[in-house]
CSV table of C-alpha atoms in Angstrom, one decimal:
chain,number,residue,atom,x,y,z
W,1082,UNK,CA,0.1,0.0,0.0
W,1083,UNK,CA,1.3,3.4,-1.0
W,1084,UNK,CA,2.5,5.3,2.1
W,1085,UNK,CA,1.3,9.1,3.0
W,1086,UNK,CA,5.1,9.9,2.6
W,1087,UNK,CA,5.4,8.5,-0.9
W,1088,UNK,CA,2.1,10.2,-1.9
W,1089,UNK,CA,3.3,13.5,-0.7
W,1090,UNK,CA,6.5,13.0,-2.6
W,1091,UNK,CA,4.5,12.4,-5.8
W,1092,UNK,CA,2.5,15.4,-5.4
W,1093,UNK,CA,5.6,17.4,-4.6
W,1094,UNK,CA,7.5,16.2,-7.7
W,1095,UNK,CA,4.4,16.9,-9.9
W,1096,UNK,CA,4.1,20.5,-8.4
W,1097,UNK,CA,7.9,21.2,-8.8
W,1098,UNK,CA,7.7,20.1,-12.6
W,1099,UNK,CA,4.8,22.2,-13.4
W,1100,UNK,CA,6.3,25.4,-11.6
W,1101,UNK,CA,9.7,25.0,-13.0
W,1102,UNK,CA,8.5,24.3,-16.6
W,1103,UNK,CA,6.1,27.2,-16.7
W,1104,UNK,CA,8.7,29.3,-15.2
W,1105,UNK,CA,11.4,28.3,-17.7
W,1106,UNK,CA,8.9,28.8,-20.7
W,1107,UNK,CA,8.4,32.2,-19.6
W,1108,UNK,CA,11.9,33.0,-19.1
W,1109,UNK,CA,13.0,31.4,-22.4
W,1110,UNK,CA,10.3,33.3,-24.3
W,1111,UNK,CA,11.8,36.6,-22.9
W,1112,UNK,CA,15.2,35.4,-24.0
W,1113,UNK,CA,14.3,34.4,-27.4
W,1114,UNK,CA,11.7,36.7,-28.4
W,1115,UNK,CA,12.4,39.9,-26.5
W,1116,UNK,CA,16.2,39.6,-26.3
W,1117,UNK,CA,16.7,37.8,-29.7
W,1118,UNK,CA,18.7,34.8,-28.6
W,1119,UNK,CA,17.1,32.1,-30.7
W,1120,UNK,CA,19.6,29.2,-30.2
W,1121,UNK,CA,17.5,26.7,-28.3
W,1122,UNK,CA,19.4,23.6,-29.0
W,1123,UNK,CA,22.6,25.1,-27.7
W,1124,UNK,CA,20.9,26.6,-24.8
W,1125,UNK,CA,19.6,23.1,-23.8
W,1126,UNK,CA,23.2,21.8,-23.8
W,1127,UNK,CA,24.1,24.6,-21.3
W,1128,UNK,CA,21.0,23.5,-19.1
W,1129,UNK,CA,22.3,20.0,-18.9
W,1130,UNK,CA,25.7,21.1,-18.1
W,1131,UNK,CA,24.6,23.3,-15.3
W,1132,UNK,CA,22.4,20.3,-14.2
W,1133,UNK,CA,25.5,18.1,-14.0
W,1134,UNK,CA,27.6,20.6,-12.4
W,1135,UNK,CA,25.0,21.4,-9.7
W,1136,UNK,CA,24.4,17.6,-8.9
W,1137,UNK,CA,28.2,17.1,-8.8
W,1138,UNK,CA,28.5,19.7,-6.1
W,1139,UNK,CA,25.6,18.1,-4.3
W,1140,UNK,CA,27.3,14.7,-4.5
W,1141,UNK,CA,30.4,16.1,-3.2
W,1142,UNK,CA,28.5,17.8,-0.3
W,1143,UNK,CA,27.0,14.3,0.5
W,1144,UNK,CA,23.4,15.2,-0.5
W,1145,UNK,CA,23.2,11.9,-2.3
W,1146,UNK,CA,25.3,9.0,-3.0
W,1147,UNK,CA,26.2,8.1,-6.6
W,1148,UNK,CA,25.5,4.7,-7.8
W,1149,UNK,CA,27.5,2.9,-10.5
W,1150,UNK,CA,25.5,2.1,-13.5
W,1151,UNK,CA,26.6,0.0,-16.5
W,1152,UNK,CA,28.7,2.4,-18.7
W,1153,UNK,CA,27.0,1.3,-22.1
W,1154,UNK,CA,23.5,1.6,-20.7
W,1155,UNK,CA,24.2,5.1,-19.5
W,1156,UNK,CA,26.0,6.3,-22.6
W,1157,UNK,CA,23.3,5.0,-24.9
W,1158,UNK,CA,20.5,6.5,-22.6
W,1159,UNK,CA,22.1,9.9,-22.5
W,1160,UNK,CA,22.9,9.9,-26.3
W,1161,UNK,CA,19.2,8.9,-27.0
W,1162,UNK,CA,17.7,11.7,-24.8
W,1163,UNK,CA,19.9,14.3,-26.1
W,1164,UNK,CA,19.0,13.2,-29.6
W,1165,UNK,CA,15.2,13.3,-28.8
W,1166,UNK,CA,15.8,17.0,-27.8
W,1167,UNK,CA,17.6,17.9,-31.0
W,1168,UNK,CA,15.0,16.0,-33.1
W,1169,UNK,CA,12.1,17.8,-31.4
W,1170,UNK,CA,13.8,21.3,-32.2
W,1171,UNK,CA,14.5,20.3,-35.8
W,1172,UNK,CA,10.7,19.1,-36.0
W,1173,UNK,CA,9.7,22.5,-34.9
W,1174,UNK,CA,12.1,24.3,-37.3
W,1175,UNK,CA,10.8,22.4,-40.4
W,1176,UNK,CA,7.0,22.0,-39.6
W,1177,UNK,CA,4.3,24.3,-38.8
W,1178,UNK,CA,3.5,25.1,-35.3
W,1179,UNK,CA,0.3,23.2,-35.7
W,1180,UNK,CA,2.1,20.1,-36.9
W,1181,UNK,CA,4.5,20.4,-34.2
W,1182,UNK,CA,1.7,20.4,-31.6
W,1183,UNK,CA,0.5,17.3,-33.2
W,1184,UNK,CA,3.8,15.6,-32.8
W,1185,UNK,CA,3.8,16.3,-29.0
W,1186,UNK,CA,0.1,15.1,-28.9
W,1187,UNK,CA,1.1,11.8,-30.6
W,1188,UNK,CA,3.6,11.0,-27.9
W,1189,UNK,CA,0.9,9.8,-25.5
W,1190,UNK,CA,-0.5,7.2,-27.8
W,1191,UNK,CA,2.8,6.0,-29.0
W,1192,UNK,CA,3.9,5.5,-25.3
W,1193,UNK,CA,0.8,3.5,-24.6
W,1194,UNK,CA,1.2,1.5,-27.6
W,1195,UNK,CA,4.9,0.7,-26.9
W,1196,UNK,CA,4.4,-0.1,-23.1
W,1197,UNK,CA,1.5,-2.4,-24.1
W,1198,UNK,CA,3.5,-4.3,-26.8
W,1199,UNK,CA,7.0,-4.5,-25.1
W,1200,UNK,CA,6.3,-4.2,-21.3
W,1201,UNK,CA,2.9,-5.9,-21.4
W,1202,UNK,CA,1.3,-3.1,-19.5
W,1203,UNK,CA,-2.3,-2.9,-19.4
W,1204,UNK,CA,-4.3,0.4,-19.7
W,1205,UNK,CA,-8.1,0.3,-18.8
W,1206,UNK,CA,-10.8,1.5,-21.0
W,1207,UNK,CA,-11.3,4.4,-18.4
W,1208,UNK,CA,-7.6,5.6,-18.7
W,1209,UNK,CA,-7.8,5.5,-22.5
W,1210,UNK,CA,-11.0,7.4,-22.5
W,1211,UNK,CA,-9.6,10.1,-20.2
W,1212,UNK,CA,-6.4,10.3,-22.4
W,1213,UNK,CA,-8.6,10.7,-25.4
W,1214,UNK,CA,-10.5,13.7,-23.8
W,1215,UNK,CA,-7.2,15.3,-22.8
W,1216,UNK,CA,-5.7,15.1,-26.4
W,1217,UNK,CA,-8.8,16.3,-27.9
W,1218,UNK,CA,-8.8,19.3,-25.6
W,1219,UNK,CA,-5.2,20.2,-26.1
W,1220,UNK,CA,-5.7,19.8,-29.8
W,1221,UNK,CA,-8.6,22.2,-29.9
W,1222,UNK,CA,-6.6,24.7,-27.6
W,1223,UNK,CA,-3.2,24.6,-29.3
W,1224,UNK,CA,-3.3,23.1,-33.0
W,1225,UNK,CA,-4.0,25.7,-35.6
W,1226,UNK,CA,-2.6,24.9,-39.1
W,1227,UNK,CA,-1.3,21.4,-40.4
W,1228,UNK,CA,1.1,22.0,-43.2
W,1229,UNK,CA,2.8,18.7,-44.1
W,1230,UNK,CA,6.2,18.2,-45.7
W,1231,UNK,CA,8.3,15.1,-46.3
W,1232,UNK,CA,11.4,16.1,-44.2
W,1233,UNK,CA,9.4,17.6,-41.4
W,1234,UNK,CA,7.2,14.6,-41.1
W,1235,UNK,CA,10.3,12.2,-41.0
W,1236,UNK,CA,11.9,14.4,-38.2
W,1237,UNK,CA,8.5,14.3,-36.4
W,1238,UNK,CA,8.5,10.4,-36.6
W,1239,UNK,CA,12.0,10.2,-35.3
W,1240,UNK,CA,11.4,12.7,-32.4
W,1241,UNK,CA,8.3,10.8,-31.4
W,1242,UNK,CA,10.0,7.5,-31.3
W,1243,UNK,CA,13.3,8.8,-29.5
W,1244,UNK,CA,11.1,10.7,-26.9
W,1245,UNK,CA,8.9,7.6,-26.2
W,1246,UNK,CA,11.7,5.2,-25.8
W,1247,UNK,CA,13.7,7.7,-23.8
W,1248,UNK,CA,11.0,8.4,-21.3
W,1249,UNK,CA,10.0,4.7,-21.0
W,1250,UNK,CA,13.7,3.9,-20.3
W,1251,UNK,CA,13.9,6.6,-17.7
W,1252,UNK,CA,11.1,4.7,-15.7
W,1253,UNK,CA,12.4,1.3,-16.6
W,1254,UNK,CA,16.1,1.9,-15.6
W,1255,UNK,CA,15.0,3.4,-12.3
W,1256,UNK,CA,12.9,0.5,-11.3
W,1257,UNK,CA,15.1,-2.3,-12.7
W,1258,UNK,CA,18.5,-1.1,-11.5
W,1259,UNK,CA,16.9,0.5,-8.2
W,1260,UNK,CA,18.6,3.8,-8.8
W,1261,UNK,CA,17.0,7.1,-7.8
W,1262,UNK,CA,16.1,9.9,-10.3
W,1263,UNK,CA,19.0,12.0,-9.0
W,1264,UNK,CA,21.5,9.1,-9.5
W,1265,UNK,CA,20.4,8.5,-13.0
W,1266,UNK,CA,20.3,12.1,-14.1
W,1267,UNK,CA,23.9,12.7,-12.6
W,1268,UNK,CA,25.0,9.7,-14.6
W,1269,UNK,CA,23.5,10.6,-17.9
W,1270,UNK,CA,23.6,14.4,-18.0
W,1271,UNK,CA,27.0,14.7,-19.4
W,1272,UNK,CA,26.2,12.6,-22.3
W,1273,UNK,CA,23.1,14.3,-22.9
W,1274,UNK,CA,24.9,17.7,-22.8
W,1275,UNK,CA,27.9,16.4,-24.8
W,1276,UNK,CA,25.7,15.5,-28.0
W,1277,UNK,CA,23.8,18.7,-27.8
W,1278,UNK,CA,27.0,20.7,-27.2
W,1279,UNK,CA,28.6,19.3,-30.3
W,1280,UNK,CA,25.5,19.5,-32.5
W,1281,UNK,CA,23.5,22.4,-31.0
W,1282,UNK,CA,25.5,25.2,-32.9
W,1283,UNK,CA,24.9,23.5,-36.3
W,1284,UNK,CA,21.4,22.6,-35.6
W,1285,UNK,CA,20.5,26.3,-34.5
W,1286,UNK,CA,22.6,27.8,-37.5
W,1287,UNK,CA,20.4,25.5,-39.9
W,1288,UNK,CA,17.3,26.6,-38.1
W,1289,UNK,CA,18.1,30.3,-37.8
W,1290,UNK,CA,20.9,31.1,-40.3
W,1291,UNK,CA,22.7,32.7,-37.4
W,1292,UNK,CA,25.8,31.6,-35.5
W,1293,UNK,CA,25.8,31.4,-31.7
W,1294,UNK,CA,29.4,32.2,-31.6
W,1295,UNK,CA,28.9,35.6,-33.5
W,1296,UNK,CA,25.9,36.6,-31.1
W,1297,UNK,CA,26.3,39.8,-29.1
W,1298,UNK,CA,26.1,38.8,-25.5
W,1299,UNK,CA,24.9,41.8,-23.7
W,1300,UNK,CA,24.5,41.8,-19.9
W,1301,UNK,CA,20.5,41.2,-20.1
W,1302,UNK,CA,21.2,38.2,-22.4
W,1303,UNK,CA,23.6,36.7,-20.1
W,1304,UNK,CA,21.6,37.3,-17.0
W,1305,UNK,CA,18.6,35.6,-18.7
W,1306,UNK,CA,20.8,32.7,-19.9
W,1307,UNK,CA,22.0,32.2,-16.3
W,1308,UNK,CA,18.5,32.4,-15.0
W,1309,UNK,CA,17.3,29.8,-17.6
W,1310,UNK,CA,20.1,27.5,-16.8
W,1311,UNK,CA,19.2,27.7,-13.0
W,1312,UNK,CA,15.7,26.9,-13.7
W,1313,UNK,CA,16.5,24.0,-15.9
W,1314,UNK,CA,18.2,22.3,-13.1
W,1315,UNK,CA,15.0,22.1,-11.5
W,1316,UNK,CA,13.2,21.2,-14.6
W,1317,UNK,CA,15.5,18.3,-15.4
W,1318,UNK,CA,15.5,16.9,-11.8
W,1319,UNK,CA,11.8,17.1,-11.5
W,1320,UNK,CA,11.4,15.4,-15.1
W,1321,UNK,CA,13.3,12.2,-14.0
W,1322,UNK,CA,11.6,12.5,-10.5
W,1323,UNK,CA,8.0,12.5,-12.1
W,1324,UNK,CA,8.8,9.7,-14.7
W,1325,UNK,CA,10.4,7.5,-12.1
W,1326,UNK,CA,7.7,7.9,-9.4
W,1327,UNK,CA,4.7,7.7,-11.7
W,1328,UNK,CA,5.0,6.7,-15.4
W,1329,UNK,CA,6.0,8.0,-18.8
W,1330,UNK,CA,2.3,8.6,-19.7
W,1331,UNK,CA,1.5,10.5,-16.5
W,1332,UNK,CA,4.5,12.7,-17.2
W,1333,UNK,CA,3.1,13.5,-20.8
W,1334,UNK,CA,-0.2,14.3,-19.2
W,1335,UNK,CA,1.4,16.6,-16.9
W,1336,UNK,CA,3.3,18.3,-19.8
W,1337,UNK,CA,-0.2,18.9,-21.5
W,1338,UNK,CA,-1.3,20.6,-18.3
W,1339,UNK,CA,1.8,22.8,-18.5
W,1340,UNK,CA,0.8,23.8,-22.2
W,1341,UNK,CA,-2.6,24.9,-20.9
W,1342,UNK,CA,-1.0,26.8,-18.1
W,1343,UNK,CA,1.5,28.5,-20.4
W,1344,UNK,CA,-1.3,29.4,-22.9
W,1345,UNK,CA,-3.3,31.0,-19.9
W,1346,UNK,CA,-0.4,32.9,-18.5
W,1347,UNK,CA,0.6,34.0,-22.1
W,1348,UNK,CA,-2.8,35.6,-22.2
W,1349,UNK,CA,-2.8,37.1,-18.7
W,1350,UNK,CA,0.7,38.2,-18.3
W,1351,UNK,CA,2.0,38.8,-22.0
W,1352,UNK,CA,-1.4,39.5,-23.7
W,1353,UNK,CA,-1.0,36.8,-26.2
W,1354,UNK,CA,-4.0,36.3,-28.6
W,1355,UNK,CA,-6.7,34.3,-27.1
W,1356,UNK,CA,-10.1,33.2,-28.3
W,1357,UNK,CA,-13.1,30.9,-27.4
W,1358,UNK,CA,-11.6,28.1,-29.2
W,1359,UNK,CA,-8.5,28.4,-26.8
W,1360,UNK,CA,-10.8,28.5,-23.7
W,1361,UNK,CA,-12.8,25.6,-24.8
W,1362,UNK,CA,-9.9,23.5,-25.6
W,1363,UNK,CA,-8.3,24.2,-22.2
W,1364,UNK,CA,-11.5,23.3,-20.3
W,1365,UNK,CA,-11.8,20.0,-22.2
W,1366,UNK,CA,-8.1,19.2,-21.4
W,1367,UNK,CA,-8.6,20.0,-17.7
W,1368,UNK,CA,-11.7,17.8,-17.6
W,1369,UNK,CA,-9.6,15.1,-19.4
W,1370,UNK,CA,-6.8,15.5,-16.9
W,1371,UNK,CA,-9.3,15.4,-13.8
W,1372,UNK,CA,-10.6,12.1,-15.4
W,1373,UNK,CA,-7.2,10.5,-15.8
W,1374,UNK,CA,-6.1,11.6,-12.1
W,1375,UNK,CA,-9.4,10.2,-10.8
W,1376,UNK,CA,-9.2,6.8,-12.6
W,1377,UNK,CA,-5.3,6.5,-11.9
W,1378,UNK,CA,-5.9,7.0,-8.2
W,1379,UNK,CA,-8.8,4.6,-8.1
W,1380,UNK,CA,-7.0,1.9,-9.9
W,1381,UNK,CA,-3.8,2.3,-7.7
W,1382,UNK,CA,-5.9,1.9,-4.6
W,1383,UNK,CA,-7.6,-1.0,-5.8
W,1384,UNK,CA,-4.3,-2.6,-6.8
W,1385,UNK,CA,-2.9,-1.7,-3.4
W,1386,UNK,CA,-5.9,-3.3,-1.7
W,1387,UNK,CA,-5.6,-6.4,-3.7
W,1388,UNK,CA,-1.9,-6.6,-3.0
W,1389,UNK,CA,-2.6,-6.2,0.7
W,1390,UNK,CA,-5.0,-9.2,0.9
W,1391,UNK,CA,-3.9,-12.1,2.9
W,1392,UNK,CA,-3.2,-15.4,1.4
W,1393,UNK,CA,-6.2,-16.9,3.4
W,1394,UNK,CA,-8.6,-14.5,1.7
W,1395,UNK,CA,-7.5,-15.2,-1.9
W,1396,UNK,CA,-9.9,-17.3,-3.9
W,1397,UNK,CA,-8.9,-21.0,-4.1
W,1398,UNK,CA,-8.0,-22.3,-7.5
W,1399,UNK,CA,-6.7,-25.6,-9.0
W,1400,UNK,CA,-3.1,-26.3,-8.4
W,1401,UNK,CA,-1.9,-26.0,-11.9
W,1402,UNK,CA,-3.6,-22.6,-12.5
W,1403,UNK,CA,-2.1,-21.3,-9.4
W,1404,UNK,CA,1.4,-22.3,-10.5
W,1405,UNK,CA,0.7,-20.6,-13.7
W,1406,UNK,CA,-0.3,-17.4,-12.1
W,1407,UNK,CA,2.7,-17.6,-9.9
W,1408,UNK,CA,5.0,-17.9,-12.8
W,1409,UNK,CA,3.3,-15.0,-14.6
W,1410,UNK,CA,3.6,-12.9,-11.6
W,1411,UNK,CA,7.2,-13.6,-11.3
W,1412,UNK,CA,7.9,-13.0,-14.8
W,1413,UNK,CA,6.2,-9.6,-14.5
W,1414,UNK,CA,8.2,-8.7,-11.4
W,1415,UNK,CA,11.4,-9.6,-13.3
W,1416,UNK,CA,10.5,-7.5,-16.2
W,1417,UNK,CA,9.7,-4.5,-14.1
W,1418,UNK,CA,6.1,-4.3,-15.2
W,1419,UNK,CA,3.7,-2.3,-13.2
W,1420,UNK,CA,0.0,-1.8,-13.8
W,1421,UNK,CA,-0.1,1.7,-12.0
W,1422,UNK,CA,-1.1,4.4,-14.6
């Protein structure tokens, strides 16, 4: 049964993720739109390097103990996550805003599909319905035009695949290797930063026709870059924490809540254009999130109650089916499969 401390930890990680993500969007929008610093991929590499340096200092001060993880696993995981970030930026650059939003929406159903096929995870009809309502709402609120092109579509497909696999691995590695979100982020951040640090300037020049090295770094630009990097430490930490304590699908649901909040804050604080369609979409999305939260909590409590039943209260079955059930249970535990959604 989930303890009260664990539940508070999950709520805290969700709140930290929402607050830090909304903060960094507002900060980066000021940096990119107002101050004219459009080098998003390079900026992300600096975010990850700052995250690693911060965690390294925390480790040296004994805030957490590092745990050795197989080198090949960490390197491949780090490179995969770094590649997914670069591909998402390229997808945004080579597609319309509407098609890019559709790319982000497609991550949830593809994650569900991959977890169902490869991890044998079951999603109830209630959960699927709530996700459908959520995606419908976010689509109404954020998707405008849908201009298609071959290169952009290929980049979007690769971005979806790498993002889904990366987030599933974030959850699977933490559970199978029994490492914390902090330990995994500490080990993988240098490799994520390295691939973006190496490719970021080229990606950004391809997308903006400007060089990050030739940019004029004024005091306000440097100040916002530093602020963005500091907020990113919280964003990266909370991302691994949320995926590790919940699931990749829950993290994506949370991401769409952030989208709704950013749209709302953009209208309230920055006076961005807002219409009845945006409002309707946000309300539908919030209803979908509420349904997802309700059904997830309900199913988690049901599973916890079943797990807590003493053997004497279990229904009696034939000897052979019992052995088969036990084998299946052991196999699922060995594979790290969880039915919590």
